[in-house]
PDB file of N, CA and C in Angstrom:
ATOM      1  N   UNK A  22     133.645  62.712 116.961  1.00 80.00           N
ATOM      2  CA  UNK A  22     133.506  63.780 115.999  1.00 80.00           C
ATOM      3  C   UNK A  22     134.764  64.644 116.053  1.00 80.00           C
ATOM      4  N   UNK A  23     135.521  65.265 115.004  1.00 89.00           N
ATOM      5  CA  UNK A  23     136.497  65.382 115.142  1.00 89.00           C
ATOM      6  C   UNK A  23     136.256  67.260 114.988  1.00 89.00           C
ATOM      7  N   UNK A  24     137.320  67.789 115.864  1.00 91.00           N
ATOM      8  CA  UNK A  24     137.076  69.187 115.960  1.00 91.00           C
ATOM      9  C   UNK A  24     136.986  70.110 114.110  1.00 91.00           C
ATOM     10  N   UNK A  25     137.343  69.511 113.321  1.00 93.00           N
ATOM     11  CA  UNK A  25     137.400  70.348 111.948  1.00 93.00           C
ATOM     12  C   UNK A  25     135.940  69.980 111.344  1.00 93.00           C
ATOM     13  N   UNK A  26     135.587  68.634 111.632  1.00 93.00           N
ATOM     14  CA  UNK A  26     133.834  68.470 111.305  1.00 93.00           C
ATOM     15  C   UNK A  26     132.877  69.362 111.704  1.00 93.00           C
ATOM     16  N   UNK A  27     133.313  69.650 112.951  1.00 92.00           N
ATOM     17  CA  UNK A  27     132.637  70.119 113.546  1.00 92.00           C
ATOM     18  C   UNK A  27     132.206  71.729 113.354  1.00 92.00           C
ATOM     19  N   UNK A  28     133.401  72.168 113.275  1.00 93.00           N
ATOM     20  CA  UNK A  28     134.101  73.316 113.423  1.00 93.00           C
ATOM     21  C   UNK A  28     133.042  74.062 111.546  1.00 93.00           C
ATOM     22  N   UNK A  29     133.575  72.797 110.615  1.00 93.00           N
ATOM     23  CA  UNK A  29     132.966  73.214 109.479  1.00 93.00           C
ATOM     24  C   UNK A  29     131.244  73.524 109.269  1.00 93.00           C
ATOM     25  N   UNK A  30     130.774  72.385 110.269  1.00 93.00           N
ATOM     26  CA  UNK A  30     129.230  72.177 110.441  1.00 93.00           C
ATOM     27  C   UNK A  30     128.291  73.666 111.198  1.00 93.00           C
ATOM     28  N   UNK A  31     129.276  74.383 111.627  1.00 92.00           N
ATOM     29  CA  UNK A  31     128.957  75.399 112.838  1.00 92.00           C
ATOM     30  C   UNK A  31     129.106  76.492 111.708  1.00 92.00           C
ATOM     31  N   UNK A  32     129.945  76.525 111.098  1.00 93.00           N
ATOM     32  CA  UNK A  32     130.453  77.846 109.895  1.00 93.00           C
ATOM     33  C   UNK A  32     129.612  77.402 108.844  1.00 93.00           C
ATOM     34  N   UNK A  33     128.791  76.669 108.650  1.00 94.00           N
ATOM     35  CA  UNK A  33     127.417  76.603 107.760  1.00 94.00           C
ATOM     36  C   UNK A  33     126.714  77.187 107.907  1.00 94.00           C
ATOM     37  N   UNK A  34     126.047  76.327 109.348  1.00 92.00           N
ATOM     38  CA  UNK A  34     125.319  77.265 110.080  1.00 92.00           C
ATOM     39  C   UNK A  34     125.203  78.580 109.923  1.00 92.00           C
ATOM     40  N   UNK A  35     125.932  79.266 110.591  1.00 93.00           N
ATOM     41  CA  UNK A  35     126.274  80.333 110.586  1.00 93.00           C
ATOM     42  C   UNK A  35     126.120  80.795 109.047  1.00 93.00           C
ATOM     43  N   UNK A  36     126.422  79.986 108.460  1.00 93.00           N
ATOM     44  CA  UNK A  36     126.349  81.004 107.084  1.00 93.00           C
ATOM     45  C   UNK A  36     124.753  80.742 106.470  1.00 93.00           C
ATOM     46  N   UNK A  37     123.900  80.110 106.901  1.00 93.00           N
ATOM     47  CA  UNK A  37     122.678  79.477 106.652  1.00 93.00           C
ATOM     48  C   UNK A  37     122.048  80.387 107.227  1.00 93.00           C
ATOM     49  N   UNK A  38     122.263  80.825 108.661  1.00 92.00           N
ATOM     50  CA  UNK A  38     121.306  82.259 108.969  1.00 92.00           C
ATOM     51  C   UNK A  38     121.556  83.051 108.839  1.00 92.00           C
ATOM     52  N   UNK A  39     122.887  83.710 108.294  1.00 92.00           N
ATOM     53  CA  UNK A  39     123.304  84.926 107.535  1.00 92.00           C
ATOM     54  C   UNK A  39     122.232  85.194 106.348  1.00 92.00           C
ATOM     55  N   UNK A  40     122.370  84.010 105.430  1.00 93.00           N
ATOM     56  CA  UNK A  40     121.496  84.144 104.220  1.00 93.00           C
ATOM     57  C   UNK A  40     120.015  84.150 104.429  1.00 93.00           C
ATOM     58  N   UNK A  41     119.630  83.356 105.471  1.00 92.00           N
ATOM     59  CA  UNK A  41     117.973  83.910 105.462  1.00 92.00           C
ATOM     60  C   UNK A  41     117.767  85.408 106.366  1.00 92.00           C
ATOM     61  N   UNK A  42     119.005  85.385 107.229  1.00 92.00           N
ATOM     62  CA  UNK A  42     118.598  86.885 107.273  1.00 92.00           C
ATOM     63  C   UNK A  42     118.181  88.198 106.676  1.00 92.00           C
ATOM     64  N   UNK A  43     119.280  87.973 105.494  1.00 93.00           N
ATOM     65  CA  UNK A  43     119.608  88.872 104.319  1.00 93.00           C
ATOM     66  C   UNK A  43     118.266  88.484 103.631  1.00 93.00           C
ATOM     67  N   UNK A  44     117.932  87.324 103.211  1.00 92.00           N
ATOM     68  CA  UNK A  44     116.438  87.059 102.134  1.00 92.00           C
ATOM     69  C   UNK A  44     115.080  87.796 102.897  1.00 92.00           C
ATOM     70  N   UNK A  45     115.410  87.573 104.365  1.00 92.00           N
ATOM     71  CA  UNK A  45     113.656  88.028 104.978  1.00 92.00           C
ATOM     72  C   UNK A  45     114.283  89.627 105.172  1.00 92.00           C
ATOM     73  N   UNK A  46     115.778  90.211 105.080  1.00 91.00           N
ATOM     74  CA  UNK A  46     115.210  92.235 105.124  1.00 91.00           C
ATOM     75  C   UNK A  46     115.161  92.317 103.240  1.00 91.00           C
ATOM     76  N   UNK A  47     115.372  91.686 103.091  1.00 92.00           N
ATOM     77  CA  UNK A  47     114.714  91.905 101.237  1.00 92.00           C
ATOM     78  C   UNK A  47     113.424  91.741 100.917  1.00 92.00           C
ATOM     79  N   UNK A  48     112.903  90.826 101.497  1.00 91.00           N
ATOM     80  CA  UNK A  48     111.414  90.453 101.705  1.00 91.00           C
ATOM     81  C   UNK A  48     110.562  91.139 102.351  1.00 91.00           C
ATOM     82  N   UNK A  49     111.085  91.406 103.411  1.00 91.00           N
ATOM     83  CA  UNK A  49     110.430  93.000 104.419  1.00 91.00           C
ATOM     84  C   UNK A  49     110.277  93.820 103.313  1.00 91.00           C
ATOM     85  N   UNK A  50     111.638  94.551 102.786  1.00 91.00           N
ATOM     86  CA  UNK A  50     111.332  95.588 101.996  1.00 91.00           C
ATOM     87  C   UNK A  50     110.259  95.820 101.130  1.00 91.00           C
ATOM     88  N   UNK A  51     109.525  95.068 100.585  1.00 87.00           N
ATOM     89  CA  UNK A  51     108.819  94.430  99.516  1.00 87.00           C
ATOM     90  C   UNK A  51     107.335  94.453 100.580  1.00 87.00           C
ATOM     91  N   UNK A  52     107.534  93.639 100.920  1.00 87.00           N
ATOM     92  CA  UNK A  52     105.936  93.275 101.428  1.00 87.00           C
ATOM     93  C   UNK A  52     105.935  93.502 103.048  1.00 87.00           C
ATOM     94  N   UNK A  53     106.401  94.313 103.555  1.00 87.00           N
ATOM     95  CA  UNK A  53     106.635  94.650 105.274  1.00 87.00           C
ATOM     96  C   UNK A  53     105.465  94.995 105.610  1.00 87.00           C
ATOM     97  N   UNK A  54     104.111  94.607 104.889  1.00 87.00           N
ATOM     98  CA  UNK A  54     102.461  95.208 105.383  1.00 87.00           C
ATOM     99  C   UNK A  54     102.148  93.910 105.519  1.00 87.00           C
ATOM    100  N   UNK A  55     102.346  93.014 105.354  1.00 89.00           N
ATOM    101  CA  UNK A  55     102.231  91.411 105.397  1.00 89.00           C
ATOM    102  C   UNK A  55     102.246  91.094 106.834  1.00 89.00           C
ATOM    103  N   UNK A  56     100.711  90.899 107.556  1.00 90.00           N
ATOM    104  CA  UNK A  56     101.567  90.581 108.771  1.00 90.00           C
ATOM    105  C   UNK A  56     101.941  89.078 109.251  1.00 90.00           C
ATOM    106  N   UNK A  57     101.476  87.969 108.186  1.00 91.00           N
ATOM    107  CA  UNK A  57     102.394  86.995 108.256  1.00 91.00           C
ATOM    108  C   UNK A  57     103.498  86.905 108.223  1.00 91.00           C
ATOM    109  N   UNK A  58     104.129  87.620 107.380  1.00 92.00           N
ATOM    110  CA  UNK A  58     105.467  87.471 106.840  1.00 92.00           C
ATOM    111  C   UNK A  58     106.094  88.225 108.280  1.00 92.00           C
ATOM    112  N   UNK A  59     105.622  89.512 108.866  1.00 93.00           N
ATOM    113  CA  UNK A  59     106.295  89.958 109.820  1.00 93.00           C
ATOM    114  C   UNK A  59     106.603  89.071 111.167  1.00 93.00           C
ATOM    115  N   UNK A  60     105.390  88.313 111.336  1.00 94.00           N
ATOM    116  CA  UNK A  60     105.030  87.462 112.235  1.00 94.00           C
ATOM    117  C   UNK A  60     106.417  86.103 112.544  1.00 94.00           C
ATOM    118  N   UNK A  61     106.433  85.806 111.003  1.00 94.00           N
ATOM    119  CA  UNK A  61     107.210  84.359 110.436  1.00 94.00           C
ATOM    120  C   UNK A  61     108.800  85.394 110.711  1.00 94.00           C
ATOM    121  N   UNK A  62     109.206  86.323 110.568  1.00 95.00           N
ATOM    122  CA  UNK A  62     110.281  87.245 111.089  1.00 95.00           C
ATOM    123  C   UNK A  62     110.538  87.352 112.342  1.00 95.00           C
ATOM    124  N   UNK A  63     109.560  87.672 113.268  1.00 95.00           N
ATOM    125  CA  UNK A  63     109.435  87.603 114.415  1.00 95.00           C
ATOM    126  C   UNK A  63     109.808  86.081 115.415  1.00 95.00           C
ATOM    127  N   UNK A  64     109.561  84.950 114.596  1.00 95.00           N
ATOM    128  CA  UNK A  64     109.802  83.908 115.021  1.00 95.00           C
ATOM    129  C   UNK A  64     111.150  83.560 114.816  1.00 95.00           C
ATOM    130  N   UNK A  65     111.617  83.793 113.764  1.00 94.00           N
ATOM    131  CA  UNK A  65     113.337  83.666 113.314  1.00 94.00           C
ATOM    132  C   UNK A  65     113.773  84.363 114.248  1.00 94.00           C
ATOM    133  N   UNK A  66     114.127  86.057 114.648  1.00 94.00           N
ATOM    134  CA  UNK A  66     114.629  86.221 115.641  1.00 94.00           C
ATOM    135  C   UNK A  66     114.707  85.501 116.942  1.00 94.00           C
ATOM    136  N   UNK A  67     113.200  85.315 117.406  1.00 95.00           N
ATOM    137  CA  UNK A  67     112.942  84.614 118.715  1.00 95.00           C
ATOM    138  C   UNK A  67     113.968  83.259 118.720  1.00 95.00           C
ATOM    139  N   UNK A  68     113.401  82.035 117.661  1.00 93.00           N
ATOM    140  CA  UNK A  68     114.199  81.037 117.896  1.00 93.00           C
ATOM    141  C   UNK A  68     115.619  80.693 117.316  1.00 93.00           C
ATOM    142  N   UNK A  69     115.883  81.139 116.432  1.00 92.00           N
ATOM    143  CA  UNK A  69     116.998  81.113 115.347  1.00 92.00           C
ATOM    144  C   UNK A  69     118.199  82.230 115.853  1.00 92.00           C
ATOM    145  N   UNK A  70     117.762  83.077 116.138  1.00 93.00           N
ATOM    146  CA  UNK A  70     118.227  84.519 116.362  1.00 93.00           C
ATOM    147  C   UNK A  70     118.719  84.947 117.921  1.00 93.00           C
ATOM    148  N   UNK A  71     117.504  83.731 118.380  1.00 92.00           N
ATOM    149  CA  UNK A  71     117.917  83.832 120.007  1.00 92.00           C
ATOM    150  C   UNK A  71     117.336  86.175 120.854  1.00 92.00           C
ATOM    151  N   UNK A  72     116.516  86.417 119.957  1.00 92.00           N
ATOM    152  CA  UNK A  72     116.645  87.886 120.220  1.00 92.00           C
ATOM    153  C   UNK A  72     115.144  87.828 120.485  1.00 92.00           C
ATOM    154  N   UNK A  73     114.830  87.707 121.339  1.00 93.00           N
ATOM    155  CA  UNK A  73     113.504  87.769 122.130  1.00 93.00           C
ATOM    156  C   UNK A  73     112.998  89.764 121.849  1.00 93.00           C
ATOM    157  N   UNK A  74     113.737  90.126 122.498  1.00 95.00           N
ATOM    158  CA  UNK A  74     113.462  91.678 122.674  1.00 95.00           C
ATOM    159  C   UNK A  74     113.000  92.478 120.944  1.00 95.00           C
ATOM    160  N   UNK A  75     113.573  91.927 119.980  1.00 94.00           N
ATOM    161  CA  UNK A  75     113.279  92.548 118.955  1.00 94.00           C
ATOM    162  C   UNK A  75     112.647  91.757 118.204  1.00 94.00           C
ATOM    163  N   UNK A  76     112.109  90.576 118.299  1.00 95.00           N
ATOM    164  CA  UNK A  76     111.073  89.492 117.957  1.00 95.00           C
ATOM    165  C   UNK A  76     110.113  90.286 118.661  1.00 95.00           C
ATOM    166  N   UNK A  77     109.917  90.969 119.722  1.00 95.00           N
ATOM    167  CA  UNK A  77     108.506  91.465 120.669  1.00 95.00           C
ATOM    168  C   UNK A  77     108.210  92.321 119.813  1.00 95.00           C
ATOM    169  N   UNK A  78     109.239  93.278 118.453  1.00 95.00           N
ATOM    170  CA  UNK A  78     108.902  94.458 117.853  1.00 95.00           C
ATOM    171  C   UNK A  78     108.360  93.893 117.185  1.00 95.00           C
ATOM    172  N   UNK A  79     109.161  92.522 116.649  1.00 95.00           N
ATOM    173  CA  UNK A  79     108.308  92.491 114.918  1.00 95.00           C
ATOM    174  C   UNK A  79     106.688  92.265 115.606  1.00 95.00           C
ATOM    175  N   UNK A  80     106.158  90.948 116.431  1.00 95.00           N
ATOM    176  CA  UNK A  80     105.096  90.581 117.083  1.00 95.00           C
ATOM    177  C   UNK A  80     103.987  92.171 116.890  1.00 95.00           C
ATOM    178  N   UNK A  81     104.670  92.604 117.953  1.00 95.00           N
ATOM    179  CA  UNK A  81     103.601  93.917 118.090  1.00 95.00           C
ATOM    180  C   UNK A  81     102.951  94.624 117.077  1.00 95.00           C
ATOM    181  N   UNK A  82     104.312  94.656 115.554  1.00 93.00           N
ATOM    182  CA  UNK A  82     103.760  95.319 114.365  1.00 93.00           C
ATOM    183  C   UNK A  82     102.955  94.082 113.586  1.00 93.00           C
ATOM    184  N   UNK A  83     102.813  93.088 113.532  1.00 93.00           N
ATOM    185  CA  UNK A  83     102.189  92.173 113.010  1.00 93.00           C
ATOM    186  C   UNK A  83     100.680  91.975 113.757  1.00 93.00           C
ATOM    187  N   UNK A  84     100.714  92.124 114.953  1.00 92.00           N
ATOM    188  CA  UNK A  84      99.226  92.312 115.361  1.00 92.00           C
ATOM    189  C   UNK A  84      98.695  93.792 115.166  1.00 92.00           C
ATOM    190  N   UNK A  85      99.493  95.026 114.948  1.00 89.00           N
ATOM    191  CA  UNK A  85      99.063  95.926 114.325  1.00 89.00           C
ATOM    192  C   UNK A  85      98.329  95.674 113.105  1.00 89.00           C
ATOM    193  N   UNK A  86      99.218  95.174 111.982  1.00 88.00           N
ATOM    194  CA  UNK A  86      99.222  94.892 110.560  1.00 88.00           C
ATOM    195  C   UNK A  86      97.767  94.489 110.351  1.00 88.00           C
ATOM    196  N   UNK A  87      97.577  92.956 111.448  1.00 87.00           N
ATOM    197  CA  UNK A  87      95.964  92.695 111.520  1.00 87.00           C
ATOM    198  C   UNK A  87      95.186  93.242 111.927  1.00 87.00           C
ATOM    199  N   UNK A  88      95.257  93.934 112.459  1.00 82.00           N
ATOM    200  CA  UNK A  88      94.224  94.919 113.147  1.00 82.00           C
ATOM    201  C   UNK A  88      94.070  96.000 112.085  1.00 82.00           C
ATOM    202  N   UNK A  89      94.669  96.256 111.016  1.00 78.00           N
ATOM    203  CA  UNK A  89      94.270  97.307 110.217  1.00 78.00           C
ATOM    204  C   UNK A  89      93.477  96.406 108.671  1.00 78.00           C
ATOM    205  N   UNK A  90      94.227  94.707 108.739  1.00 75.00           N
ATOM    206  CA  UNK A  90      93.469  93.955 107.681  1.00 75.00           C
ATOM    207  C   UNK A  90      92.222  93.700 108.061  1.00 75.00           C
ATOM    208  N   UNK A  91      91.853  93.213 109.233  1.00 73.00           N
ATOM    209  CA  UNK A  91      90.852  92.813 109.974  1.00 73.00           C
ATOM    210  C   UNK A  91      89.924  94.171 109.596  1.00 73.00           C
ATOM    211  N   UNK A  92      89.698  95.179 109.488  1.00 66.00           N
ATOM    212  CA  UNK A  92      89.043  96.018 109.460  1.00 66.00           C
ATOM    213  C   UNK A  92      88.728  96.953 110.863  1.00 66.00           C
ATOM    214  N   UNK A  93      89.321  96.445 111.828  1.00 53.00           N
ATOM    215  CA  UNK A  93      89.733  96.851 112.806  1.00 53.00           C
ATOM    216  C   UNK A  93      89.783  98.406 113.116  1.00 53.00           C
ATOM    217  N   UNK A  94      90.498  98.682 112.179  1.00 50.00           N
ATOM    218  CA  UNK A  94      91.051 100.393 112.134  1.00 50.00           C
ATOM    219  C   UNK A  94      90.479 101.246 110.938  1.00 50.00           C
ATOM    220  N   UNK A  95      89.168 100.983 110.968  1.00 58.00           N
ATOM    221  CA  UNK A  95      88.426 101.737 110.302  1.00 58.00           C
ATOM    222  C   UNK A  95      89.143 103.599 110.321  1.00 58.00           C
ATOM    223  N   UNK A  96      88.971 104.116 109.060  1.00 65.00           N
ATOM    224  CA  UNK A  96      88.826 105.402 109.149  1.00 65.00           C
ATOM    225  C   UNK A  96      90.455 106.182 108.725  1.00 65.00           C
ATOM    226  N   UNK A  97      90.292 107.227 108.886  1.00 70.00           N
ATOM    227  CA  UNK A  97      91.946 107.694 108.156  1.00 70.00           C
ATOM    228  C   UNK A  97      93.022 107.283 109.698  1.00 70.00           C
ATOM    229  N   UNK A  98      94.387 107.364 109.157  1.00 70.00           N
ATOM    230  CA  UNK A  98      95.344 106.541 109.883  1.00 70.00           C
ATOM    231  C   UNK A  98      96.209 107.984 110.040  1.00 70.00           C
ATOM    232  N   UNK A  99      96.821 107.857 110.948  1.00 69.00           N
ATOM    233  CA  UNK A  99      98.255 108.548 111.515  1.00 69.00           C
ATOM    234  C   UNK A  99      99.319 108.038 110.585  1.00 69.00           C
ATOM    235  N   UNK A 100     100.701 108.833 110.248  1.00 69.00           N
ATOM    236  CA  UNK A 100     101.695 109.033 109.291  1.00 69.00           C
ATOM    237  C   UNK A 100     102.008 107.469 109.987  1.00 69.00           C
ATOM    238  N   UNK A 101     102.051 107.332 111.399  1.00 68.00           N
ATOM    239  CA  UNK A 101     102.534 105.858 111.440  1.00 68.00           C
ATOM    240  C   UNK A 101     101.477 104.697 111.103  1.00 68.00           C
ATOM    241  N   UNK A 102     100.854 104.917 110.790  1.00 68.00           N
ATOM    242  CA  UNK A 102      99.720 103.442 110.315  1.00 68.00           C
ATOM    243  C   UNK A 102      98.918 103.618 111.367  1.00 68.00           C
ATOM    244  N   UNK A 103      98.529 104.082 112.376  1.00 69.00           N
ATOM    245  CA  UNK A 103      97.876 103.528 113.790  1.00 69.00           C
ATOM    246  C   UNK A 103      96.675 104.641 113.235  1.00 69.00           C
ATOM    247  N   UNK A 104      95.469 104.176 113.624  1.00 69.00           N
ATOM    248  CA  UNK A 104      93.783 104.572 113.539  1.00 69.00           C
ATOM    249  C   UNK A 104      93.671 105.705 113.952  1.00 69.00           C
ATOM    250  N   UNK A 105      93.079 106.673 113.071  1.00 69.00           N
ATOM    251  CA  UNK A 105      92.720 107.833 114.216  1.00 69.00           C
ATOM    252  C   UNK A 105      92.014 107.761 115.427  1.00 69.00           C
ATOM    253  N   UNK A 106      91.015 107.108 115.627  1.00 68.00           N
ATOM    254  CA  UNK A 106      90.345 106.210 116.139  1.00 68.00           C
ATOM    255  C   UNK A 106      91.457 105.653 117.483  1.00 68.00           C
ATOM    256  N   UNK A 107      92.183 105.219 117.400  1.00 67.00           N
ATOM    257  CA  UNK A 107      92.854 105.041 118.263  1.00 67.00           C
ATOM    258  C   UNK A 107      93.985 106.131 118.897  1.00 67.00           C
ATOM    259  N   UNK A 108      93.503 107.060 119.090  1.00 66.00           N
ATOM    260  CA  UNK A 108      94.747 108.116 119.351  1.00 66.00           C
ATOM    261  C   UNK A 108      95.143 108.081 120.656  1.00 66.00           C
ATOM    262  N   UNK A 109      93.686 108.001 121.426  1.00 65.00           N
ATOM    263  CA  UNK A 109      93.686 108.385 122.917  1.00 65.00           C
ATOM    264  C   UNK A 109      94.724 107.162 123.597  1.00 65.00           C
ATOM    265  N   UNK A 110      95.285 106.050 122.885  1.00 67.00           N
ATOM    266  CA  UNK A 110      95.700 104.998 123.552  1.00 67.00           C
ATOM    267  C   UNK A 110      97.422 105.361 123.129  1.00 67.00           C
ATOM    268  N   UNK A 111      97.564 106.236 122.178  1.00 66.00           N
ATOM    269  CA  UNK A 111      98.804 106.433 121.893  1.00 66.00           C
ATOM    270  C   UNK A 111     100.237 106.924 123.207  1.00 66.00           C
ATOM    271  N   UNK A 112     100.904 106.712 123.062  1.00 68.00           N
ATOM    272  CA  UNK A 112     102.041 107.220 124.583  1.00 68.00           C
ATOM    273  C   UNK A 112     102.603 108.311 123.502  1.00 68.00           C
ATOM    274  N   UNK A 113     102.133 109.010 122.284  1.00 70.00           N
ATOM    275  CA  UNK A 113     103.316 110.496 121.948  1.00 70.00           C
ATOM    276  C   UNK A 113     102.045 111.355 121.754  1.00 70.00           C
ATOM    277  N   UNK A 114     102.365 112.659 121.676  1.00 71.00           N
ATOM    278  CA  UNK A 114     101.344 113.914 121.405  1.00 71.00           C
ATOM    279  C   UNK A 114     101.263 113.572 119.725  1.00 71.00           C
ATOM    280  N   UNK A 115      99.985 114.119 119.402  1.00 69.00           N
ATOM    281  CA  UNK A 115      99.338 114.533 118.282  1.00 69.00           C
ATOM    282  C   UNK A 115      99.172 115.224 118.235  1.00 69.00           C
ATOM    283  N   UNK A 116      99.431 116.541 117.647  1.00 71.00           N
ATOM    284  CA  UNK A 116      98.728 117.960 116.829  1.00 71.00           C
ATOM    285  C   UNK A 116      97.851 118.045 115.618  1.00 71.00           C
ATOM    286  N   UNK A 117      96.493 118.201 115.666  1.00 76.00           N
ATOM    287  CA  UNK A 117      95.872 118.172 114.645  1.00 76.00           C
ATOM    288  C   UNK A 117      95.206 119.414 114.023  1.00 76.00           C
ATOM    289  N   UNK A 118      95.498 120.018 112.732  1.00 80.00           N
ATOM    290  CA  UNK A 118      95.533 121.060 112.355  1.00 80.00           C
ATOM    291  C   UNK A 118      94.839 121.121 111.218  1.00 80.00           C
ATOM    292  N   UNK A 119      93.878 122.005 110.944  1.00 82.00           N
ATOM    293  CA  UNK A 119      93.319 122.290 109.813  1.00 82.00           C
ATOM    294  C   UNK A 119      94.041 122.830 108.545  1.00 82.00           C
ATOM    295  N   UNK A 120      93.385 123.259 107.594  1.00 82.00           N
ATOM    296  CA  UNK A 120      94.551 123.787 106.833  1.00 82.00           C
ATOM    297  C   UNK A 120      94.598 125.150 106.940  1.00 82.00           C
ATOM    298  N   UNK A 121      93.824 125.746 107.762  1.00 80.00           N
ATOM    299  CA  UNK A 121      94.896 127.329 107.969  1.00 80.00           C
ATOM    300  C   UNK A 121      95.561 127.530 109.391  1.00 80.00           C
ATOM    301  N   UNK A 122      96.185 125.753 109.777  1.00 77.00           N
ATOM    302  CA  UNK A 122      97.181 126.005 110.658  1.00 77.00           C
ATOM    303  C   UNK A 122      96.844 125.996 111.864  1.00 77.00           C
ATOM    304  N   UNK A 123      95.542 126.287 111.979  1.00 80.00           N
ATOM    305  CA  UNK A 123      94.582 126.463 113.199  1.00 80.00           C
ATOM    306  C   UNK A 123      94.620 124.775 114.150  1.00 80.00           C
ATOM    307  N   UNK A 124      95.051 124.761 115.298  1.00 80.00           N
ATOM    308  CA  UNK A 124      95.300 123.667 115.877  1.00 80.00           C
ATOM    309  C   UNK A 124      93.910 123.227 116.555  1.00 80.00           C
ATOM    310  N   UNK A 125      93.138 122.203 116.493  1.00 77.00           N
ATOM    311  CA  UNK A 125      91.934 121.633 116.162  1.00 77.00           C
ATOM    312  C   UNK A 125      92.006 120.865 117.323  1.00 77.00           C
ATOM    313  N   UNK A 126      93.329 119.471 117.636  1.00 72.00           N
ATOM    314  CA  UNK A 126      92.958 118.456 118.517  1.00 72.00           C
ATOM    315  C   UNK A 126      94.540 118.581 119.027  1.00 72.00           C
TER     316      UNK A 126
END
């Protein structure tokens, strides 16, 4: 195999996961509540991407995602998507306030 075959076959590549990179944060944008699609993201990093550590993000928000399709997370949600219902498991503070400001929880 001669080094310019080669050389060309690798700069495809490379340009082959450039472009599905670019197609799945366009696709995120659009449908990022999908937790297949986050899931099928999560796997591109992992194997394609070689990025284990930020494949664990997409993972985590995709079993979120189901857990709120599933019916899971019944009830009103936090500005970040997560259950009220689930607060006590949260690692940041919550302030919960009525509407005359009066701090409640």
């Amino acid at each position: 195999v001669s080094f310019m075959h080669l050389s060309r076959a690798l700069g495809k590549i490379e340009s082959s996961v450039s472009q599905a990179q670019t197609a799945y944060r366009v696709v995120l944008e659009n449908y990022g509540h999908n937790p297949k699609l986050v899931r099928l993201y999560g796997k591109f990093l992992q194997t394609i991407k070689n990025d284990p550590w930020r494949a664990s993000e997409y993972f985590a928000e995709a079993d979120r995602l189901e857990e709120i399709k599933n019916g899971d997370a019944r009830g009103p949600l936090l500005p970040d998507g997560t259950p009220l219902g689930r607060m006590d498991e949260m690692a940041t503070a919550v302030l919960v306030t009525n509407a005359s400001a009066e701090i409640q929880m």
